[in-house]
Short mmCIF file of C-alpha atoms in Angstrom, two decimals:
data_model
loop_
_atom_site.label_atom_id
_atom_site.label_comp_id
_atom_site.label_asym_id
_atom_site.label_seq_id
_atom_site.Cartn_x
_atom_site.Cartn_y
_atom_site.Cartn_z
CA MET A 62 -16.48 -18.19 -41.21
CA ASP A 63 -19.56 -17.05 -43.97
CA SER A 64 -21.68 -16.22 -40.54
CA LYS A 65 -18.14 -13.51 -39.68
CA LYS A 66 -17.94 -12.41 -43.32
CA ASN A 67 -21.76 -11.23 -43.76
CA LYS A 68 -21.83 -10.15 -40.68
CA GLY A 69 -18.67 -7.96 -41.26
CA LYS A 70 -20.63 -6.44 -44.87
CA GLY A 71 -23.68 -5.50 -42.84
CA VAL A 72 -21.98 -3.43 -39.78
CA PHE A 73 -20.62 -1.91 -42.71
CA ILE A 74 -23.67 -1.38 -44.75
CA ILE A 75 -25.53 -0.34 -41.92
CA SER A 76 -22.87 1.93 -40.26
CA LEU A 77 -22.55 3.94 -43.92
CA LEU A 78 -26.41 4.55 -44.31
CA LEU A 79 -26.86 5.68 -41.06
CA THR A 80 -23.77 7.68 -41.23
CA LEU A 81 -25.02 9.38 -44.54
CA ILE A 82 -28.39 10.36 -42.61
CA PHE A 83 -26.88 11.74 -39.81
CA ILE A 84 -24.84 13.76 -42.42
CA PHE A 85 -28.18 14.75 -44.02
CA TRP A 86 -30.00 16.17 -40.75
CA GLY A 87 -27.10 17.80 -39.23
CA VAL A 88 -26.35 19.78 -42.81
CA PHE A 89 -30.38 20.62 -43.79
CA PHE A 90 -31.92 20.78 -39.94
CA THR A 91 -29.16 21.92 -37.80
CA ASP A 92 -31.25 23.73 -35.57
CA ASN A 93 -33.38 20.58 -34.58
CA LEU A 94 -30.68 17.89 -34.58
CA THR A 95 -28.69 20.91 -32.25
CA LYS A 96 -32.16 20.90 -30.00
CA VAL A 97 -32.49 17.23 -29.50
CA THR A 98 -28.73 16.05 -29.17
CA ASN A 99 -28.45 18.96 -26.67
CA LEU A 100 -31.44 17.63 -24.35
CA ILE A 101 -29.84 14.50 -24.27
CA TYR A 102 -26.14 15.59 -23.38
CA ASN A 103 -27.79 17.65 -20.85
CA GLY A 104 -30.21 15.16 -19.48
CA SER A 105 -27.40 12.83 -18.90
CA ILE A 106 -25.15 14.78 -17.07
CA ASP A 107 -27.32 16.80 -14.83
CA TYR A 108 -28.86 13.05 -13.97
CA LEU A 109 -26.61 10.58 -14.58
CA GLY A 110 -23.41 12.68 -13.87
CA TRP A 111 -22.41 10.25 -11.25
CA VAL A 112 -22.76 7.35 -13.56
CA TYR A 113 -19.50 8.62 -15.37
CA LEU A 114 -17.59 9.62 -11.94
CA GLY A 115 -18.21 6.12 -10.81
CA ALA A 116 -17.00 4.18 -13.75
CA THR A 117 -14.16 5.71 -14.54
CA LEU A 118 -13.22 5.81 -10.54
CA PHE A 119 -14.13 1.91 -11.29
CA PHE A 120 -11.88 1.67 -14.52
CA VAL A 121 -8.60 3.24 -12.79
CA VAL A 122 -8.87 0.93 -9.83
CA PHE A 123 -9.58 -2.48 -12.29
CA SER A 124 -6.31 -1.14 -14.39
CA ILE A 125 -4.26 -1.17 -11.15
CA TYR A 126 -5.42 -4.31 -9.50
CA LEU A 127 -4.68 -5.84 -13.41
CA LEU A 128 -1.09 -4.67 -12.92
CA PHE A 129 -0.64 -5.86 -9.55
CA SER A 130 -2.85 -9.39 -10.12
CA LYS A 131 -1.64 -13.17 -10.93
CA TYR A 132 -2.67 -12.22 -14.76
CA GLY A 133 -0.11 -10.30 -14.91
CA ASP A 134 2.18 -12.46 -16.62
CA ILE A 135 -0.28 -13.60 -19.39
CA ARG A 136 0.55 -12.52 -22.96
CA LEU A 137 -1.20 -11.27 -25.39
CA GLY A 138 -0.98 -14.19 -27.76
CA LYS A 139 0.85 -17.64 -27.50
CA LYS A 140 3.21 -17.77 -25.40
CA THR A 141 6.34 -17.70 -28.24
CA ASP A 142 4.37 -14.66 -29.28
CA ARG A 143 6.67 -11.47 -29.00
CA PRO A 144 6.10 -7.81 -29.45
CA ASP A 145 5.32 -6.79 -33.33
CA PHE A 146 6.89 -3.17 -32.55
CA ASN A 147 9.66 -2.18 -30.34
CA THR A 148 8.81 -0.29 -26.75
CA ALA A 149 9.30 2.76 -28.49
CA SER A 150 7.53 3.11 -31.78
CA TRP A 151 4.63 1.23 -29.59
CA LEU A 152 4.67 4.39 -27.17
CA ALA A 153 4.95 6.70 -29.68
CA MET A 154 1.65 5.01 -31.87
CA LEU A 155 -0.53 5.31 -28.93
CA PHE A 156 0.17 8.73 -27.95
CA GLY A 157 -0.57 9.94 -30.84
CA ALA A 158 -3.76 7.47 -31.21
CA GLY A 159 -4.94 8.52 -27.68
CA MET A 160 -3.99 12.42 -27.72
CA GLY A 161 -2.12 13.69 -29.43
CA ILE A 162 -3.82 16.54 -30.84
CA GLY A 163 -5.81 17.18 -27.36
CA ILE A 164 -2.59 17.44 -25.27
CA VAL A 165 -0.99 20.13 -28.12
CA TYR A 166 -4.29 21.79 -28.38
CA TRP A 167 -5.38 21.96 -24.21
CA SER A 168 -1.83 22.01 -22.75
CA VAL A 169 -1.92 26.23 -22.44
CA ALA A 170 -5.39 27.02 -22.96
CA GLU A 171 -6.90 24.75 -19.92
CA PRO A 172 -4.49 25.51 -16.95
CA VAL A 173 -4.93 29.55 -17.75
CA THR A 174 -8.36 29.36 -18.37
CA HIS A 175 -8.81 26.91 -15.15
CA TYR A 176 -6.88 30.08 -13.52
CA THR A 177 -9.22 32.80 -14.44
CA SER A 178 -12.73 30.68 -13.40
CA PRO A 179 -10.79 28.25 -10.90
CA PRO A 180 -14.03 25.39 -9.96
CA TYR A 181 -13.66 26.87 -6.44
CA GLY A 182 -11.53 29.70 -4.79
CA GLU A 183 -11.18 33.44 -6.58
CA PRO A 184 -9.51 33.30 -9.54
CA PHE A 185 -5.98 35.40 -10.48
CA THR A 186 -4.35 33.73 -7.50
CA VAL A 187 -1.31 31.58 -6.83
CA ASP A 188 -4.32 28.85 -4.94
CA ALA A 189 -6.03 29.21 -9.08
CA ALA A 190 -2.75 28.79 -10.52
CA ASN A 191 -2.08 25.70 -8.19
CA THR A 192 -5.71 24.16 -8.60
CA ALA A 193 -5.32 24.70 -12.57
CA MET A 194 -2.65 23.01 -12.61
CA LYS A 195 -4.18 20.72 -10.44
CA TYR A 196 -7.34 19.62 -12.68
CA THR A 197 -5.37 19.93 -15.91
CA PHE A 198 -3.47 16.67 -14.27
CA PHE A 199 -6.72 14.95 -13.45
CA HIS A 200 -8.43 15.55 -16.79
CA TRP A 201 -5.33 14.59 -18.78
CA GLY A 202 -3.78 11.91 -16.50
CA LEU A 203 -5.03 8.13 -14.97
CA ASP A 204 -8.48 8.23 -15.41
CA PRO A 205 -8.55 8.76 -19.81
CA TRP A 206 -5.28 6.20 -20.31
CA ALA A 207 -7.78 4.61 -17.71
CA ILE A 208 -9.93 3.78 -20.34
CA TYR A 209 -8.21 3.21 -23.00
CA THR A 210 -6.34 0.75 -20.76
CA VAL A 211 -9.81 -1.41 -20.09
CA ILE A 212 -10.90 -1.59 -23.40
CA GLY A 213 -7.62 -2.02 -25.07
CA LEU A 214 -6.74 -4.94 -23.09
CA ALA A 215 -9.95 -6.18 -23.59
CA LEU A 216 -9.92 -6.19 -27.09
CA ALA A 217 -6.55 -7.39 -27.30
CA PHE A 218 -7.07 -10.33 -24.93
CA PHE A 219 -10.23 -11.57 -27.09
CA GLN A 220 -8.19 -11.09 -30.52
CA TYR A 221 -4.85 -12.82 -29.62
CA ASN A 222 -5.78 -15.34 -27.13
CA LYS A 223 -9.23 -15.83 -28.11
CA LYS A 224 -9.26 -15.65 -31.24
CA LEU A 225 -12.16 -13.85 -32.28
CA PRO A 226 -12.60 -10.88 -34.71
CA ALA A 227 -10.94 -7.64 -33.83
CA ALA A 228 -14.51 -6.20 -32.93
CA ILE A 229 -15.83 -4.46 -29.82
CA SER A 230 -18.20 -7.24 -29.61
CA SER A 231 -15.67 -10.00 -29.47
CA ALA A 232 -14.79 -8.44 -25.83
CA PHE A 233 -18.19 -10.16 -24.77
CA GLN A 234 -17.90 -13.52 -25.85
CA PRO A 235 -17.76 -14.88 -22.22
CA ILE A 236 -20.79 -13.13 -20.98
CA LEU A 237 -23.13 -13.41 -24.81
CA GLY A 238 -21.43 -16.81 -26.45
CA ASP A 239 -22.25 -17.39 -30.08
CA ARG A 240 -24.99 -14.19 -29.88
CA ILE A 241 -21.36 -12.10 -30.78
CA TYR A 242 -22.10 -13.26 -34.66
CA GLY A 243 -25.97 -12.60 -33.69
CA PRO A 244 -28.27 -8.87 -33.54
CA ILE A 245 -26.90 -8.11 -30.21
CA GLY A 246 -23.16 -8.24 -31.14
CA LYS A 247 -23.89 -6.39 -34.90
CA THR A 248 -25.92 -3.53 -33.13
CA ILE A 249 -22.30 -3.16 -30.49
CA ASP A 250 -19.89 -3.49 -33.88
CA ILE A 251 -22.78 -1.08 -35.95
CA LEU A 252 -22.34 1.82 -32.53
CA SER A 253 -18.89 1.39 -32.06
CA ILE A 254 -18.26 2.29 -35.97
CA PHE A 255 -21.21 5.09 -35.39
CA ALA A 256 -19.38 7.27 -32.52
CA THR A 257 -15.27 6.47 -33.99
CA VAL A 258 -17.11 8.39 -37.04
CA PHE A 259 -18.23 11.41 -35.36
CA GLY A 260 -15.97 11.54 -33.05
CA ILE A 261 -13.11 11.34 -35.43
CA ALA A 262 -14.91 13.91 -37.93
CA THR A 263 -15.53 16.11 -34.79
CA SER A 264 -11.74 15.65 -34.32
CA LEU A 265 -10.63 16.54 -37.88
CA GLY A 266 -12.58 19.52 -37.95
CA LEU A 267 -11.57 21.48 -35.06
CA GLY A 268 -8.06 20.21 -36.06
CA ALA A 269 -8.02 22.12 -39.69
CA MET A 270 -8.37 24.98 -37.40
CA GLN A 271 -5.86 24.48 -35.32
CA VAL A 272 -3.61 24.05 -38.22
CA THR A 273 -5.01 27.17 -40.34
CA ALA A 274 -4.24 28.76 -36.78
CA GLY A 275 -1.15 28.02 -36.36
CA MET A 276 -0.45 29.18 -40.88
CA HIS A 277 -1.68 32.79 -39.94
CA ASP A 278 0.01 32.78 -37.30
CA ILE A 279 3.39 31.77 -38.80
CA PHE A 280 2.76 32.26 -43.03
CA GLY A 281 0.44 34.71 -42.45
CA VAL A 282 -2.59 32.90 -44.26
CA PRO A 283 -6.52 34.16 -43.36
CA ASN A 284 -7.36 32.65 -40.88
CA GLU A 285 -11.02 31.72 -42.67
CA LEU A 286 -13.55 28.70 -43.38
CA PHE A 287 -12.16 28.43 -47.22
CA VAL A 288 -8.46 27.47 -46.32
CA GLN A 289 -9.50 25.35 -43.68
CA LEU A 290 -11.63 23.42 -46.47
CA ILE A 291 -8.15 22.61 -47.64
CA VAL A 292 -6.11 22.19 -45.16
CA ILE A 293 -8.92 19.58 -45.14
CA ALA A 294 -7.94 18.57 -48.61
CA VAL A 295 -4.66 18.36 -48.48
CA ALA A 296 -4.77 16.34 -45.23
CA THR A 297 -7.12 13.30 -47.29
CA VAL A 298 -4.68 13.24 -49.96
CA LEU A 299 -1.11 13.00 -47.42
CA PHE A 300 -3.32 10.09 -45.04
CA ILE A 301 -4.58 8.30 -48.09
CA THR A 302 -0.78 8.26 -49.37
CA SER A 303 0.39 7.14 -45.71
CA ILE A 304 -2.65 4.56 -45.62
CA ASN A 305 -1.72 2.90 -48.74
CA THR A 306 1.80 2.22 -46.73
CA GLY A 307 0.69 -0.19 -44.23
CA LEU A 308 0.57 0.02 -40.42
CA GLU A 309 4.81 -1.34 -40.11
CA LYS A 310 5.44 1.97 -42.36
CA GLY A 311 2.69 5.15 -42.61
CA ILE A 312 1.60 5.54 -39.21
CA GLN A 313 4.65 4.01 -37.05
CA TYR A 314 6.95 6.24 -38.69
CA LEU A 315 4.27 9.41 -38.38
CA SER A 316 4.32 8.79 -34.82
CA ASN A 317 7.88 8.19 -34.38
CA ALA A 318 8.21 11.58 -35.49
CA ALA A 319 5.65 13.53 -33.66
CA MET A 320 6.88 12.01 -30.88
CA ILE A 321 10.72 13.56 -31.45
CA LEU A 322 9.57 16.45 -32.74
CA SER A 323 7.60 16.40 -29.42
CA PHE A 324 10.23 15.65 -27.36
CA ALA A 325 12.15 18.74 -29.38
CA ILE A 326 9.71 21.25 -28.12
CA MET A 327 9.24 20.22 -24.86
CA LEU A 328 13.16 19.62 -23.78
CA LEU A 329 13.35 23.82 -26.19
CA ILE A 330 10.37 25.14 -23.89
CA LEU A 331 12.40 23.89 -20.53
CA VAL A 332 15.61 25.89 -21.49
CA VAL A 333 14.31 28.45 -22.92
CA GLY A 334 11.10 28.87 -20.48
CA PRO A 335 11.16 29.55 -16.66
CA THR A 336 13.12 25.61 -16.07
CA MET A 337 12.56 26.34 -12.21
CA THR A 338 9.08 26.82 -12.22
CA ILE A 339 8.42 24.16 -14.94
CA ILE A 340 10.29 21.35 -12.45
CA LYS A 341 8.86 23.24 -8.94
CA VAL A 342 5.00 23.35 -10.80
CA PHE A 343 5.74 18.77 -11.82
CA PHE A 344 6.71 18.09 -8.45
CA ASN A 345 3.90 19.89 -6.72
CA THR A 346 1.38 18.59 -9.07
CA THR A 347 2.07 15.56 -8.98
CA GLY A 348 2.08 15.70 -5.81
CA ILE A 349 -1.68 17.27 -4.76
CA TYR A 350 -3.08 15.25 -7.78
CA ILE A 351 -2.45 12.16 -5.83
CA SER A 352 -3.56 13.14 -2.41
CA ASP A 353 -6.82 14.72 -4.12
CA PHE A 354 -7.26 12.18 -6.64
CA ILE A 355 -10.51 10.77 -4.61
CA HIS A 356 -11.52 13.82 -3.79
CA MET A 357 -12.09 15.11 -8.00
CA SER A 358 -12.86 11.44 -8.53
CA LEU A 359 -16.30 11.65 -6.90
CA ARG A 360 -16.78 15.54 -6.69
CA LEU A 361 -20.21 16.94 -7.70
CA ARG A 362 -21.93 20.09 -5.89
CA PRO A 363 -25.14 17.96 -4.41
CA PHE A 364 -26.27 21.74 -2.73
CA GLY A 365 -24.88 24.01 -5.25
CA GLU A 366 -24.60 24.61 -9.23
CA GLY A 367 -22.75 22.33 -10.56
CA GLU A 368 -22.05 24.02 -13.99
CA TRP A 369 -18.46 23.86 -13.54
CA ILE A 370 -17.90 20.02 -12.94
CA ALA A 371 -20.20 19.43 -15.61
CA SER A 372 -18.40 21.74 -18.64
CA TRP A 373 -14.75 19.87 -17.93
CA THR A 374 -14.98 16.69 -15.41
CA LEU A 375 -17.75 15.25 -17.03
CA PHE A 376 -17.97 16.78 -20.28
CA TYR A 377 -13.77 14.80 -19.79
CA TRP A 378 -14.90 11.51 -18.62
CA ALA A 379 -17.70 11.45 -21.65
CA TRP A 380 -15.53 12.38 -24.00
CA TRP A 381 -12.94 9.80 -23.29
CA ILE A 382 -15.49 7.40 -23.29
CA ALA A 383 -16.82 7.92 -26.37
CA TRP A 384 -13.36 7.55 -28.22
CA ALA A 385 -12.84 4.27 -26.43
CA PRO A 386 -13.70 2.14 -29.24
CA PHE A 387 -11.06 3.85 -31.36
CA VAL A 388 -8.65 4.27 -29.27
CA GLY A 389 -8.75 0.75 -27.74
CA MET A 390 -9.27 -1.11 -31.08
CA PHE A 391 -5.72 0.60 -32.20
CA ILE A 392 -4.01 0.11 -28.75
CA ALA A 393 -4.77 -3.77 -29.27
CA ARG A 394 -4.16 -4.14 -32.86
CA VAL A 395 -0.33 -2.65 -32.03
CA SER A 396 -0.23 -4.72 -28.72
CA LYS A 397 0.21 -8.56 -29.77
CA GLY A 398 2.97 -10.33 -27.76
CA ARG A 399 2.93 -8.27 -24.71
CA THR A 400 2.21 -9.45 -21.11
CA VAL A 401 -0.88 -7.65 -18.85
CA ARG A 402 1.96 -6.42 -16.99
CA GLU A 403 3.21 -4.45 -20.08
CA PHE A 404 0.19 -3.58 -21.32
CA VAL A 405 -1.28 -1.44 -18.58
CA ILE A 406 2.70 0.03 -17.04
CA GLY A 407 2.57 1.09 -21.33
CA VAL A 408 -0.96 2.26 -21.69
CA LEU A 409 -1.51 3.67 -18.47
CA VAL A 410 1.29 4.74 -16.46
CA VAL A 411 3.66 5.67 -19.22
CA PRO A 412 1.46 8.82 -20.77
CA THR A 413 -0.16 8.84 -17.81
CA LEU A 414 3.73 10.06 -16.83
CA GLY A 415 4.28 11.96 -20.41
CA THR A 416 1.45 13.57 -20.10
CA CYS A 417 1.54 14.98 -16.83
CA LEU A 418 5.38 16.56 -17.99
CA TRP A 419 3.89 17.98 -20.88
CA MET A 420 1.19 20.31 -18.60
CA SER A 421 3.46 21.07 -16.49
CA ILE A 422 5.29 22.13 -19.22
CA PHE A 423 3.32 23.96 -20.96
CA GLY A 424 0.48 25.26 -18.45
CA GLY A 425 2.82 25.66 -16.07
CA SER A 426 5.26 28.02 -18.49
CA ALA A 427 2.14 30.21 -19.09
CA LEU A 428 0.47 29.80 -16.31
CA ASP A 429 4.03 31.66 -14.76
CA ILE A 430 4.04 34.25 -17.72
CA VAL A 431 0.50 35.77 -16.33
CA GLN A 432 0.81 34.61 -12.59
CA LYS A 433 4.49 36.37 -11.86
CA THR A 434 4.82 38.09 -14.77
CA GLY A 435 0.81 39.74 -14.83
CA ASN A 436 0.78 39.34 -18.78
CA ASN A 437 -2.98 39.40 -17.98
CA ASP A 438 -3.32 39.75 -22.12
CA LEU A 439 -1.79 36.32 -22.62
CA ALA A 440 -4.58 34.80 -20.11
CA LYS A 441 -7.48 37.07 -22.26
CA ASN A 442 -6.54 36.71 -26.08
CA ILE A 443 -5.79 32.65 -25.15
CA THR A 444 -9.24 32.29 -23.17
CA GLU A 445 -11.08 34.62 -26.64
CA ASN A 446 -9.12 32.00 -29.08
CA VAL A 447 -8.13 28.64 -27.97
CA SER A 448 -7.29 27.47 -31.40
CA LEU A 449 -4.02 30.32 -31.91
CA SER A 450 -3.20 29.59 -27.56
CA ILE A 451 -0.16 27.54 -28.22
CA PHE A 452 1.45 30.06 -30.56
CA THR A 453 -0.42 32.68 -28.59
CA PHE A 454 1.82 31.51 -26.23
CA PHE A 455 5.03 30.98 -28.18
CA ASP A 456 4.93 34.66 -28.70
CA TYR A 457 5.67 35.12 -24.43
CA LEU A 458 8.93 32.85 -25.31
CA PRO A 459 12.30 33.62 -26.33
CA LEU A 460 13.32 31.86 -29.84
CA SER A 461 9.47 32.44 -30.28
CA SER A 462 9.56 31.45 -34.39
CA VAL A 463 11.62 28.10 -34.63
CA LEU A 464 8.57 27.17 -31.27
CA SER A 465 5.88 28.55 -33.71
CA ILE A 466 7.45 26.13 -36.64
CA LEU A 467 8.18 23.47 -34.56
CA GLY A 468 4.62 23.54 -32.90
CA PHE A 469 3.03 23.77 -36.55
CA ALA A 470 4.61 20.59 -37.27
CA VAL A 471 3.61 18.87 -34.13
CA VAL A 472 -0.25 19.81 -34.70
CA ALA A 473 -0.03 18.97 -38.33
CA ILE A 474 1.55 15.43 -37.98
CA TYR A 475 -0.38 14.35 -34.95
CA TYR A 476 -3.69 15.40 -37.32
CA ILE A 477 -2.54 13.17 -39.77
CA THR A 478 -1.97 10.59 -37.69
CA VAL A 479 -4.97 10.13 -35.78
CA ALA A 480 -7.34 10.46 -39.95
CA ASP A 481 -4.37 8.04 -40.24
CA THR A 482 -5.12 5.69 -37.33
CA ALA A 483 -9.18 6.09 -37.26
CA THR A 484 -9.05 4.95 -40.88
CA PHE A 485 -7.46 1.76 -40.16
CA VAL A 486 -9.55 1.37 -37.25
CA LEU A 487 -13.11 1.82 -39.28
CA GLY A 488 -11.34 -0.61 -42.11
CA MET A 489 -11.10 -3.27 -39.46
CA LEU A 490 -14.46 -2.98 -37.87
CA SER A 491 -16.19 -3.22 -40.60
CA GLU A 492 -14.39 -6.01 -42.32
CA GLY A 493 -15.72 -8.30 -39.62
CA GLY A 494 -12.74 -7.54 -37.53
CA THR A 495 -9.66 -8.78 -39.86
CA LEU A 496 -6.35 -7.40 -38.71
CA ASN A 497 -5.41 -5.83 -42.01
CA PRO A 498 -8.14 -4.67 -43.81
CA SER A 499 -8.41 -3.84 -47.58
CA ASN A 500 -6.96 -0.52 -49.12
CA LYS A 501 -10.43 0.00 -50.41
CA ILE A 502 -12.17 0.37 -47.23
CA LYS A 503 -9.81 2.56 -45.81
CA MET A 504 -9.42 4.84 -48.86
CA THR A 505 -13.51 4.92 -48.25
CA TRP A 506 -13.43 5.53 -44.69
CA GLY A 507 -10.90 8.11 -45.06
CA VAL A 508 -13.19 10.42 -47.61
CA ILE A 509 -16.06 10.03 -45.73
CA GLN A 510 -14.22 11.16 -42.66
CA SER A 511 -12.95 14.21 -44.29
CA ALA A 512 -15.84 14.80 -46.53
CA LEU A 513 -18.06 14.75 -42.71
CA ALA A 514 -15.18 17.30 -41.33
CA ALA A 515 -15.78 19.26 -44.00
CA VAL A 516 -19.53 19.37 -44.33
CA LEU A 517 -19.57 20.05 -40.82
CA LEU A 518 -18.00 23.11 -40.96
CA LEU A 519 -19.58 24.60 -43.66
CA ALA A 520 -23.07 23.82 -41.82
CA GLY A 521 -21.70 25.33 -38.50
CA GLY A 522 -22.38 21.67 -36.71
CA LEU A 523 -19.12 20.72 -35.09
CA ASN A 524 -20.15 21.30 -32.16
CA VAL A 525 -23.49 19.63 -32.74
CA LEU A 526 -21.89 16.57 -33.54
CA GLN A 527 -19.50 16.91 -30.31
CA THR A 528 -22.40 16.97 -28.34
CA ALA A 529 -23.83 14.14 -30.31
CA SER A 530 -20.76 11.60 -29.68
CA ILE A 531 -20.64 12.59 -26.03
CA ALA A 532 -24.46 11.95 -25.32
CA ALA A 533 -23.95 8.33 -26.85
CA ALA A 534 -21.11 7.92 -24.26
CA LEU A 535 -23.40 7.01 -21.59
CA PRO A 536 -24.69 3.82 -22.22
CA PHE A 537 -20.94 2.71 -23.39
CA ALA A 538 -19.76 3.64 -19.96
CA ILE A 539 -22.24 0.96 -18.80
CA ILE A 540 -21.59 -1.42 -21.31
CA MET A 541 -17.28 -0.62 -20.47
CA VAL A 542 -18.36 -1.85 -17.03
CA ILE A 543 -19.67 -5.09 -18.44
CA MET A 544 -16.63 -5.32 -20.28
CA CYS A 545 -14.40 -5.43 -17.16
CA PHE A 546 -16.31 -8.36 -15.91
CA SER A 547 -16.55 -10.42 -19.19
CA LEU A 548 -12.32 -10.01 -19.25
CA LEU A 549 -11.72 -10.97 -15.48
CA LYS A 550 -13.57 -13.83 -16.97
CA GLY A 551 -12.10 -14.56 -19.55
CA LEU A 552 -8.21 -14.12 -18.06
CA LYS A 553 -9.68 -16.78 -15.60
CA SER A 554 -10.43 -19.19 -18.00
CA GLU A 555 -7.28 -17.80 -19.81
CA VAL A 556 -5.33 -19.93 -16.19
CA GLU A 557 -7.17 -22.46 -15.88
CA VAL A 558 -6.21 -23.58 -19.68
CA GLN A 559 -2.11 -22.67 -18.80
CA LYS A 560 -3.09 -24.47 -15.16
CA GLY A 561 -4.19 -27.88 -17.01
CA ASN A 562 -1.56 -27.63 -20.15
CA LYS A 563 0.97 -27.80 -16.96
CA ARG A 564 -0.61 -30.76 -15.38
CA SER A 565 -0.76 -32.40 -18.89
CA MET A 566 3.28 -31.90 -19.23
CA HIS A 567 4.22 -33.11 -15.90
CA GLN A 568 1.69 -36.28 -16.13
CA SER A 569 3.42 -37.07 -19.50
#
């Protein structure tokens, strides 16, 4: 017990020190940090992009295998355990943590950007519109959710079935044994905290820019740095208040509210927008997404420029992997009592369908306005200012004021939910894997995250930080592949234990 406690303290102190050193580097030597991170990032994409493609496809295949395998009936926890949260709240929480703020930010901007600059073929054509939707489904569909499935399931299984601490290192117990409590385990946990802090700080900075853009669009508030800093300060007070209400209240209520508002806004656009086009986009894109999935998954351009693939597909794969420790840890925390099969359906299948529907409604409507009705100004405005894209898009629909207010509320709630969730996870990771971290630790990380986002906004270092997070994703992609084999080994031993128990019962 003492070794676990000391491990927690050591991990917390080293992570905090490394974070402070990195902030110092980012603020006072921004150019140098930019140069170093760009060098590492470009090198990993240019020479090792195929690792991202191969690993991510493997995670999809592995997740589908688990869904249909003999391990599907294994329950996360004891056989008598039942889920702590109802299915609707569970889905709302994992969706909010996984990509809530991202789909609001990119659901209009990405399809329109692909339409104006497609991966192949002529821009501003019908083919470009179909390709744009296909790649949007691809980047936000099965692959990111498979990454979350693998890491979330591994963490949940070793926490609840093997009674190990809630730490990334625990997922390697079948391979490392008790060394998960030594230097190797500590290094894995420190790297995961480091990746989580910087990934979240980047998202909070980008989220503050979008909230400010929304306030500018609705209330005419100046869209400037000073207001962005005020947004971060107010959000910090709100999510720290929410932290103190606990997981069962704060995060659950916020996630449910975000999900209800998201459904409301989707239904409203479906009704007032181009309804038939949206339905056709959903069915048509689902078809071409499934039929072209393998080609897109392995697509590189060995005899040509691969700039588009590097800027979009490889960027996304690295970004999802960089986010995996944080999202996986949170999904594991809220998934006790579910079977492996329920877990895979809930984390892989349902969110993928929901995301594709969301993208069809937002992206399909935006492309309809640009492509069918020839409003190229919308495309121009969106590609010039992505933070404002969703509000610019609402201006072209009936009930635009209502949609803008709803959209702003969704962005603001997702923003606070992500900050809240991240603080909870950092508390778990830095207190030796406890499932209920103390308020003191959560508040400490909450303040550090917000301060980091504010300082980097001031120093103009957000993009640098994003690049740094993504550059760190490559080794973690390989770590996750090893994690799959470790999980398989753990599941196999669980089946053998259950068979042994059955035999003992029959004999007795």
